[in-house]
PDB file of C-alpha atoms in Angstrom:
ATOM      1  CA  MET A  25     -48.903  42.271  60.197  1.00  0.00           C
ATOM      2  CA  ILE A  26     -51.972  44.128  61.841  1.00  0.00           C
ATOM      3  CA  ALA A  27     -54.296  43.502  59.344  1.00  0.00           C
ATOM      4  CA  LEU A  28     -53.286  39.600  59.350  1.00  0.00           C
ATOM      5  CA  LEU A  29     -54.505  39.472  63.032  1.00  0.00           C
ATOM      6  CA  LEU A  30     -57.283  41.366  62.399  1.00  0.00           C
ATOM      7  CA  ALA A  31     -59.070  41.123  59.089  1.00  0.00           C
ATOM      8  CA  GLY A  32     -62.396  39.149  59.445  1.00  0.00           C
ATOM      9  CA  ALA A  33     -63.316  40.001  62.698  1.00  0.00           C
ATOM     10  CA  ALA A  34     -66.105  42.500  61.543  1.00  0.00           C
ATOM     11  CA  CYS A  35     -67.072  39.416  58.794  1.00  0.00           C
ATOM     12  CA  GLN A  36     -67.306  36.895  61.203  1.00  0.00           C
ATOM     13  CA  GLN A  37     -69.559  39.003  63.676  1.00  0.00           C
ATOM     14  CA  PRO A  38     -70.746  42.006  61.746  1.00  0.00           C
ATOM     15  CA  ALA A  39     -72.177  45.088  62.950  1.00  0.00           C
ATOM     16  CA  ALA A  40     -75.579  44.917  61.672  1.00  0.00           C
ATOM     17  CA  GLU A  41     -78.515  47.840  62.257  1.00  0.00           C
ATOM     18  CA  ALA A  42     -82.448  46.862  62.566  1.00  0.00           C
ATOM     19  CA  SER A  43     -85.566  48.669  62.653  1.00  0.00           C
ATOM     20  CA  ASP A  44     -86.950  46.519  65.527  1.00  0.00           C
ATOM     21  CA  ALA A  45     -84.104  44.992  67.776  1.00  0.00           C
ATOM     22  CA  THR A  46     -84.192  41.396  68.426  1.00  0.00           C
ATOM     23  CA  GLY A  47     -82.472  38.941  70.931  1.00  0.00           C
ATOM     24  CA  GLY A  48     -80.820  41.071  73.738  1.00  0.00           C
ATOM     25  CA  ALA A  49     -81.919  44.375  71.825  1.00  0.00           C
ATOM     26  CA  ALA A  50     -82.374  47.560  73.872  1.00  0.00           C
ATOM     27  CA  PRO A  51     -85.569  47.740  75.709  1.00  0.00           C
ATOM     28  CA  GLU A  52     -88.966  49.604  74.443  1.00  0.00           C
ATOM     29  CA  ALA A  53     -89.123  53.240  75.430  1.00  0.00           C
ATOM     30  CA  GLY A  54     -90.656  54.136  78.998  1.00  0.00           C
ATOM     31  CA  ALA A  55     -93.122  57.622  79.168  1.00  0.00           C
ATOM     32  CA  ASP A  56     -90.254  59.587  80.171  1.00  0.00           C
ATOM     33  CA  ALA A  57     -88.414  61.710  77.892  1.00  0.00           C
ATOM     34  CA  ILE A  58     -85.086  61.369  76.900  1.00  0.00           C
ATOM     35  CA  PRO A  59     -82.862  64.157  77.621  1.00  0.00           C
ATOM     36  CA  ALA A  60     -80.301  65.717  75.129  1.00  0.00           C
ATOM     37  CA  SER A  61     -76.471  65.264  74.963  1.00  0.00           C
ATOM     38  CA  THR A  62     -74.810  67.050  77.606  1.00  0.00           C
ATOM     39  CA  PRO A  63     -71.767  68.912  76.757  1.00  0.00           C
ATOM     40  CA  ALA A  64     -68.479  67.828  77.203  1.00  0.00           C
ATOM     41  CA  PRO A  65     -66.434  68.801  80.487  1.00  0.00           C
ATOM     42  CA  ALA A  66     -64.446  71.831  80.683  1.00  0.00           C
ATOM     43  CA  GLN A  67     -61.051  70.404  80.188  1.00  0.00           C
ATOM     44  CA  ASP A  68     -62.295  68.487  77.017  1.00  0.00           C
ATOM     45  CA  ALA A  69     -63.487  71.763  75.551  1.00  0.00           C
ATOM     46  CA  GLN A  70     -60.481  73.984  76.685  1.00  0.00           C
ATOM     47  CA  ARG A  71     -57.712  70.928  74.662  1.00  0.00           C
ATOM     48  CA  PRO A  72     -56.762  72.370  71.391  1.00  0.00           C
ATOM     49  CA  LEU A  73     -58.433  69.961  68.655  1.00  0.00           C
ATOM     50  CA  THR A  74     -55.823  67.230  66.113  1.00  0.00           C
ATOM     51  CA  GLU A  75     -56.610  66.944  63.089  1.00  0.00           C
ATOM     52  CA  SER A  76     -57.842  63.393  63.889  1.00  0.00           C
ATOM     53  CA  ASP A  77     -60.484  64.806  66.574  1.00  0.00           C
ATOM     54  CA  LYS A  78     -61.570  67.413  63.583  1.00  0.00           C
ATOM     55  CA  LEU A  79     -61.936  64.286  61.335  1.00  0.00           C
ATOM     56  CA  LEU A  80     -63.794  62.253  64.144  1.00  0.00           C
ATOM     57  CA  LEU A  81     -66.011  65.173  64.582  1.00  0.00           C
ATOM     58  CA  GLU A  82     -67.277  65.801  61.291  1.00  0.00           C
ATOM     59  CA  MET A  83     -67.630  61.942  60.976  1.00  0.00           C
ATOM     60  CA  ALA A  84     -69.783  61.614  63.993  1.00  0.00           C
ATOM     61  CA  GLU A  85     -71.900  64.880  63.097  1.00  0.00           C
ATOM     62  CA  ALA A  86     -72.731  63.250  59.523  1.00  0.00           C
ATOM     63  CA  ALA A  87     -73.483  60.153  61.480  1.00  0.00           C
ATOM     64  CA  CYS A  88     -76.047  61.936  63.911  1.00  0.00           C
ATOM     65  CA  ARG A  89     -77.371  63.920  61.150  1.00  0.00           C
ATOM     66  CA  GLN A  90     -78.177  60.828  58.949  1.00  0.00           C
ATOM     67  CA  ASN A  91     -79.533  58.674  62.000  1.00  0.00           C
ATOM     68  CA  ASP A  92     -76.474  56.527  61.249  1.00  0.00           C
ATOM     69  CA  PHE A  93     -75.715  54.540  64.568  1.00  0.00           C
ATOM     70  CA  THR A  94     -73.108  52.058  63.319  1.00  0.00           C
ATOM     71  CA  GLY A  95     -71.145  55.418  61.809  1.00  0.00           C
ATOM     72  CA  PHE A  96     -71.768  57.372  64.791  1.00  0.00           C
ATOM     73  CA  VAL A  97     -70.408  54.438  67.697  1.00  0.00           C
ATOM     74  CA  ALA A  98     -67.462  54.266  65.463  1.00  0.00           C
ATOM     75  CA  ALA A  99     -66.300  57.751  65.880  1.00  0.00           C
ATOM     76  CA  TYR A 100     -67.322  57.627  69.454  1.00  0.00           C
ATOM     77  CA  ALA A 101     -65.134  54.829  70.443  1.00  0.00           C
ATOM     78  CA  ARG A 102     -62.394  56.061  68.965  1.00  0.00           C
ATOM     79  CA  SER A 103     -62.733  59.727  70.285  1.00  0.00           C
ATOM     80  CA  PRO A 104     -62.581  61.010  74.140  1.00  0.00           C
ATOM     81  CA  ILE A 105     -63.881  64.581  73.211  1.00  0.00           C
ATOM     82  CA  LEU A 106     -67.101  62.207  71.521  1.00  0.00           C
ATOM     83  CA  ARG A 107     -67.096  60.322  74.522  1.00  0.00           C
ATOM     84  CA  ALA A 108     -67.177  63.516  76.944  1.00  0.00           C
ATOM     85  CA  ARG A 109     -69.991  65.099  74.733  1.00  0.00           C
ATOM     86  CA  HIS A 110     -72.113  62.026  74.149  1.00  0.00           C
ATOM     87  CA  THR A 111     -72.054  60.189  77.643  1.00  0.00           C
ATOM     88  CA  ALA A 112     -74.814  60.590  79.991  1.00  0.00           C
ATOM     89  CA  ALA A 113     -74.308  62.570  83.131  1.00  0.00           C
ATOM     90  CA  SER A 114     -74.437  58.998  85.242  1.00  0.00           C
ATOM     91  CA  VAL A 115     -73.534  55.553  83.471  1.00  0.00           C
ATOM     92  CA  GLN A 116     -75.041  52.286  84.597  1.00  0.00           C
ATOM     93  CA  HIS A 117     -71.751  50.511  85.166  1.00  0.00           C
ATOM     94  CA  GLY A 118     -70.691  46.618  86.245  1.00  0.00           C
ATOM     95  CA  GLN A 119     -71.402  42.893  86.163  1.00  0.00           C
ATOM     96  CA  PRO A 120     -74.958  42.169  84.636  1.00  0.00           C
ATOM     97  CA  GLY A 121     -77.551  42.556  88.346  1.00  0.00           C
ATOM     98  CA  ALA A 122     -75.364  44.380  90.221  1.00  0.00           C
ATOM     99  CA  SER A 123     -74.461  47.162  88.217  1.00  0.00           C
ATOM    100  CA  LYS A 124     -74.280  50.675  89.926  1.00  0.00           C
ATOM    101  CA  PRO A 125     -73.970  54.346  88.565  1.00  0.00           C
ATOM    102  CA  VAL A 126     -71.040  56.028  87.915  1.00  0.00           C
ATOM    103  CA  THR A 127     -70.808  59.533  87.093  1.00  0.00           C
ATOM    104  CA  ARG A 128     -69.867  60.988  83.708  1.00  0.00           C
ATOM    105  CA  ASP A 129     -66.571  62.202  84.701  1.00  0.00           C
ATOM    106  CA  ARG A 130     -65.652  59.030  87.104  1.00  0.00           C
ATOM    107  CA  TYR A 131     -66.088  57.027  83.811  1.00  0.00           C
ATOM    108  CA  LEU A 132     -64.557  59.066  81.546  1.00  0.00           C
ATOM    109  CA  ALA A 133     -61.435  59.695  84.101  1.00  0.00           C
ATOM    110  CA  GLY A 134     -61.680  56.112  84.382  1.00  0.00           C
ATOM    111  CA  ASN A 135     -61.210  54.997  80.574  1.00  0.00           C
ATOM    112  CA  LEU A 136     -63.944  52.529  81.035  1.00  0.00           C
ATOM    113  CA  PHE A 137     -65.387  52.650  77.627  1.00  0.00           C
ATOM    114  CA  PRO A 138     -64.419  48.682  76.605  1.00  0.00           C
ATOM    115  CA  ILE A 139     -63.767  48.681  72.932  1.00  0.00           C
ATOM    116  CA  THR A 140     -62.182  51.093  70.075  1.00  0.00           C
ATOM    117  CA  MET A 141     -60.893  50.580  66.532  1.00  0.00           C
ATOM    118  CA  ILE A 142     -57.573  50.577  64.999  1.00  0.00           C
ATOM    119  CA  ASP A 143     -57.797  51.269  61.699  1.00  0.00           C
ATOM    120  CA  THR A 144     -61.099  49.375  60.261  1.00  0.00           C
ATOM    121  CA  TYR A 145     -60.856  47.237  63.233  1.00  0.00           C
ATOM    122  CA  TRP A 146     -62.277  46.226  66.624  1.00  0.00           C
ATOM    123  CA  VAL A 147     -60.168  45.633  69.539  1.00  0.00           C
ATOM    124  CA  THR A 148     -60.351  45.873  73.526  1.00  0.00           C
ATOM    125  CA  SER A 149     -59.386  49.337  74.784  1.00  0.00           C
ATOM    126  CA  ASP A 150     -56.833  47.266  76.801  1.00  0.00           C
ATOM    127  CA  SER A 151     -54.905  45.789  74.061  1.00  0.00           C
ATOM    128  CA  ARG A 152     -54.850  48.918  72.195  1.00  0.00           C
ATOM    129  CA  ARG A 153     -53.193  50.990  75.210  1.00  0.00           C
ATOM    130  CA  ALA A 154     -51.057  47.656  75.206  1.00  0.00           C
ATOM    131  CA  PHE A 155     -50.150  47.947  71.874  1.00  0.00           C
ATOM    132  CA  ASP A 156     -49.607  51.848  72.111  1.00  0.00           C
ATOM    133  CA  ALA A 157     -47.084  51.317  75.390  1.00  0.00           C
ATOM    134  CA  ALA A 158     -45.292  48.980  73.318  1.00  0.00           C
ATOM    135  CA  ASP A 159     -44.851  50.461  70.695  1.00  0.00           C
ATOM    136  CA  GLY A 160     -46.989  49.033  68.581  1.00  0.00           C
ATOM    137  CA  ASP A 161     -46.462  45.351  69.117  1.00  0.00           C
ATOM    138  CA  ALA A 162     -49.886  43.622  67.294  1.00  0.00           C
ATOM    139  CA  GLN A 163     -49.758  40.586  69.043  1.00  0.00           C
ATOM    140  CA  LEU A 164     -50.837  42.553  72.200  1.00  0.00           C
ATOM    141  CA  LEU A 165     -54.159  43.398  70.027  1.00  0.00           C
ATOM    142  CA  VAL A 166     -57.569  41.294  71.187  1.00  0.00           C
ATOM    143  CA  ILE A 167     -60.209  41.447  68.892  1.00  0.00           C
ATOM    144  CA  ALA A 168     -63.299  42.946  69.923  1.00  0.00           C
ATOM    145  CA  ALA A 169     -66.411  41.427  67.864  1.00  0.00           C
ATOM    146  CA  PRO A 170     -69.522  44.000  68.061  1.00  0.00           C
ATOM    147  CA  ASP A 171     -73.179  43.184  67.207  1.00  0.00           C
ATOM    148  CA  ILE A 172     -75.477  46.393  66.485  1.00  0.00           C
ATOM    149  CA  ASN A 173     -79.021  46.398  67.440  1.00  0.00           C
ATOM    150  CA  VAL A 174     -80.882  49.897  66.836  1.00  0.00           C
ATOM    151  CA  ALA A 175     -84.435  49.397  68.290  1.00  0.00           C
ATOM    152  CA  SER A 176     -87.393  51.598  66.256  1.00  0.00           C
ATOM    153  CA  ASP A 177     -87.474  54.008  69.221  1.00  0.00           C
ATOM    154  CA  GLY A 178     -84.101  54.404  68.552  1.00  0.00           C
ATOM    155  CA  ARG A 179     -82.558  52.960  71.453  1.00  0.00           C
ATOM    156  CA  ALA A 180     -79.373  51.237  70.110  1.00  0.00           C
ATOM    157  CA  ARG A 181     -77.170  48.335  71.871  1.00  0.00           C
ATOM    158  CA  VAL A 182     -73.890  46.945  71.214  1.00  0.00           C
ATOM    159  CA  ASP A 183     -73.431  43.467  72.497  1.00  0.00           C
ATOM    160  CA  TRP A 184     -69.699  42.380  72.354  1.00  0.00           C
ATOM    161  CA  VAL A 185     -67.114  39.618  72.889  1.00  0.00           C
ATOM    162  CA  SER A 186     -63.346  39.402  72.792  1.00  0.00           C
ATOM    163  CA  GLY A 187     -61.147  36.830  71.191  1.00  0.00           C
ATOM    164  CA  ARG A 188     -59.039  36.034  68.519  1.00  0.00           C
ATOM    165  CA  MET A 189     -58.447  35.147  64.673  1.00  0.00           C
ATOM    166  CA  ASP A 190     -57.508  31.838  63.322  1.00  0.00           C
ATOM    167  CA  TYR A 191     -56.093  30.967  60.130  1.00  0.00           C
ATOM    168  CA  ASP A 192     -55.475  28.492  57.475  1.00  0.00           C
ATOM    169  CA  PRO A 193     -52.618  28.980  56.322  1.00  0.00           C
ATOM    170  CA  GLN A 194     -53.647  26.917  52.872  1.00  0.00           C
ATOM    171  CA  ILE A 195     -55.944  30.154  52.495  1.00  0.00           C
ATOM    172  CA  ASN A 196     -56.050  33.575  51.457  1.00  0.00           C
ATOM    173  CA  GLU A 197     -54.307  35.922  54.022  1.00  0.00           C
ATOM    174  CA  GLY A 198     -56.991  38.012  55.593  1.00  0.00           C
ATOM    175  CA  GLU A 199     -59.572  35.375  55.649  1.00  0.00           C
ATOM    176  CA  GLY A 200     -59.902  33.503  58.989  1.00  0.00           C
ATOM    177  CA  SER A 201     -62.728  32.107  62.129  1.00  0.00           C
ATOM    178  CA  PHE A 202     -62.946  34.073  64.936  1.00  0.00           C
ATOM    179  CA  VAL A 203     -62.788  32.101  68.190  1.00  0.00           C
ATOM    180  CA  GLN A 204     -64.084  33.710  71.272  1.00  0.00           C
ATOM    181  CA  THR A 205     -61.615  33.738  74.035  1.00  0.00           C
ATOM    182  CA  GLY A 206     -62.607  35.898  76.777  1.00  0.00           C
ATOM    183  CA  PRO A 207     -65.788  37.811  77.841  1.00  0.00           C
ATOM    184  CA  GLY A 208     -67.600  40.655  76.705  1.00  0.00           C
ATOM    185  CA  GLY A 209     -70.581  42.760  77.655  1.00  0.00           C
ATOM    186  CA  TYR A 210     -73.011  45.399  76.271  1.00  0.00           C
ATOM    187  CA  LEU A 211     -73.710  49.052  75.646  1.00  0.00           C
ATOM    188  CA  LEU A 212     -76.592  50.630  75.667  1.00  0.00           C
ATOM    189  CA  PHE A 213     -77.283  54.060  74.098  1.00  0.00           C
ATOM    190  CA  TYR A 214     -80.507  56.138  74.308  1.00  0.00           C
ATOM    191  CA  PRO A 215     -81.301  58.720  71.597  1.00  0.00           C
ATOM    192  CA  THR A 216     -81.215  62.321  72.226  1.00  0.00           C
ATOM    193  CA  LYS A 217     -82.451  65.402  70.477  1.00  0.00           C
ATOM    194  CA  ASP A 218     -79.778  65.193  68.154  1.00  0.00           C
ATOM    195  CA  CYS A 219     -77.680  61.949  68.362  1.00  0.00           C
ATOM    196  CA  TRP A 220     -76.717  59.532  71.122  1.00  0.00           C
ATOM    197  CA  GLU A 221     -75.470  59.031  74.595  1.00  0.00           C
ATOM    198  CA  LEU A 222     -73.942  56.197  76.666  1.00  0.00           C
ATOM    199  CA  VAL A 223     -75.983  55.222  79.508  1.00  0.00           C
ATOM    200  CA  GLU A 224     -75.642  51.451  80.090  1.00  0.00           C
ATOM    201  CA  ASP A 225     -72.034  49.886  80.373  1.00  0.00           C
ATOM    202  CA  VAL A 226     -72.159  46.037  81.744  1.00  0.00           C
ATOM    203  CA  ARG A 227     -69.402  43.347  81.810  1.00  0.00           C
ATOM    204  CA  SER A 228     -69.916  39.388  81.503  1.00  0.00           C
ATOM    205  CA  PRO A 229     -68.223  37.441  84.166  1.00  0.00           C
ATOM    206  CA  GLY A 230     -65.107  36.486  83.813  1.00  0.00           C
TER     207      GLY A 230
END
């Protein structure tokens, strides 16, 4: 059921990297040096690692070594530990033209990162929490369709929208068309000396 509801979203708006991001891509780097990733808060460092934690940490480390932002953000979106380690000390958060700095601790404590994954599919974080609270009711999941661009200076931007899949009963299961039904936003990551960190989370009105 989950696969039927979600399959095809990535095909409709694939995550694509480019050496020079265009059309809503990350801005050019300024003269200021970009800081290294900050350490995780103490409470994160003290929490015992699960097998899932270890797997996601390994995925992220490999993606960072290979300069693979798409692989990194897929792990980052699913791991609170990675979000703690790779979120800037201050994140610009809010609507376009009205975003304000939010401390890392407040951003993480509020579970504000807007998208996550279930299996290989992107969904909104709010709908994933509703799905978990309802013992896996797939009807509650809302698809998130990301568009990933990486600029030549290493800055990365994820533009995303929320929606659903429309299926034609005459075609094969798993095929369908993505229909935007809600707002989205964009996420901006800056490169650090060894990976990336989130610096901006802007939401479209709606």
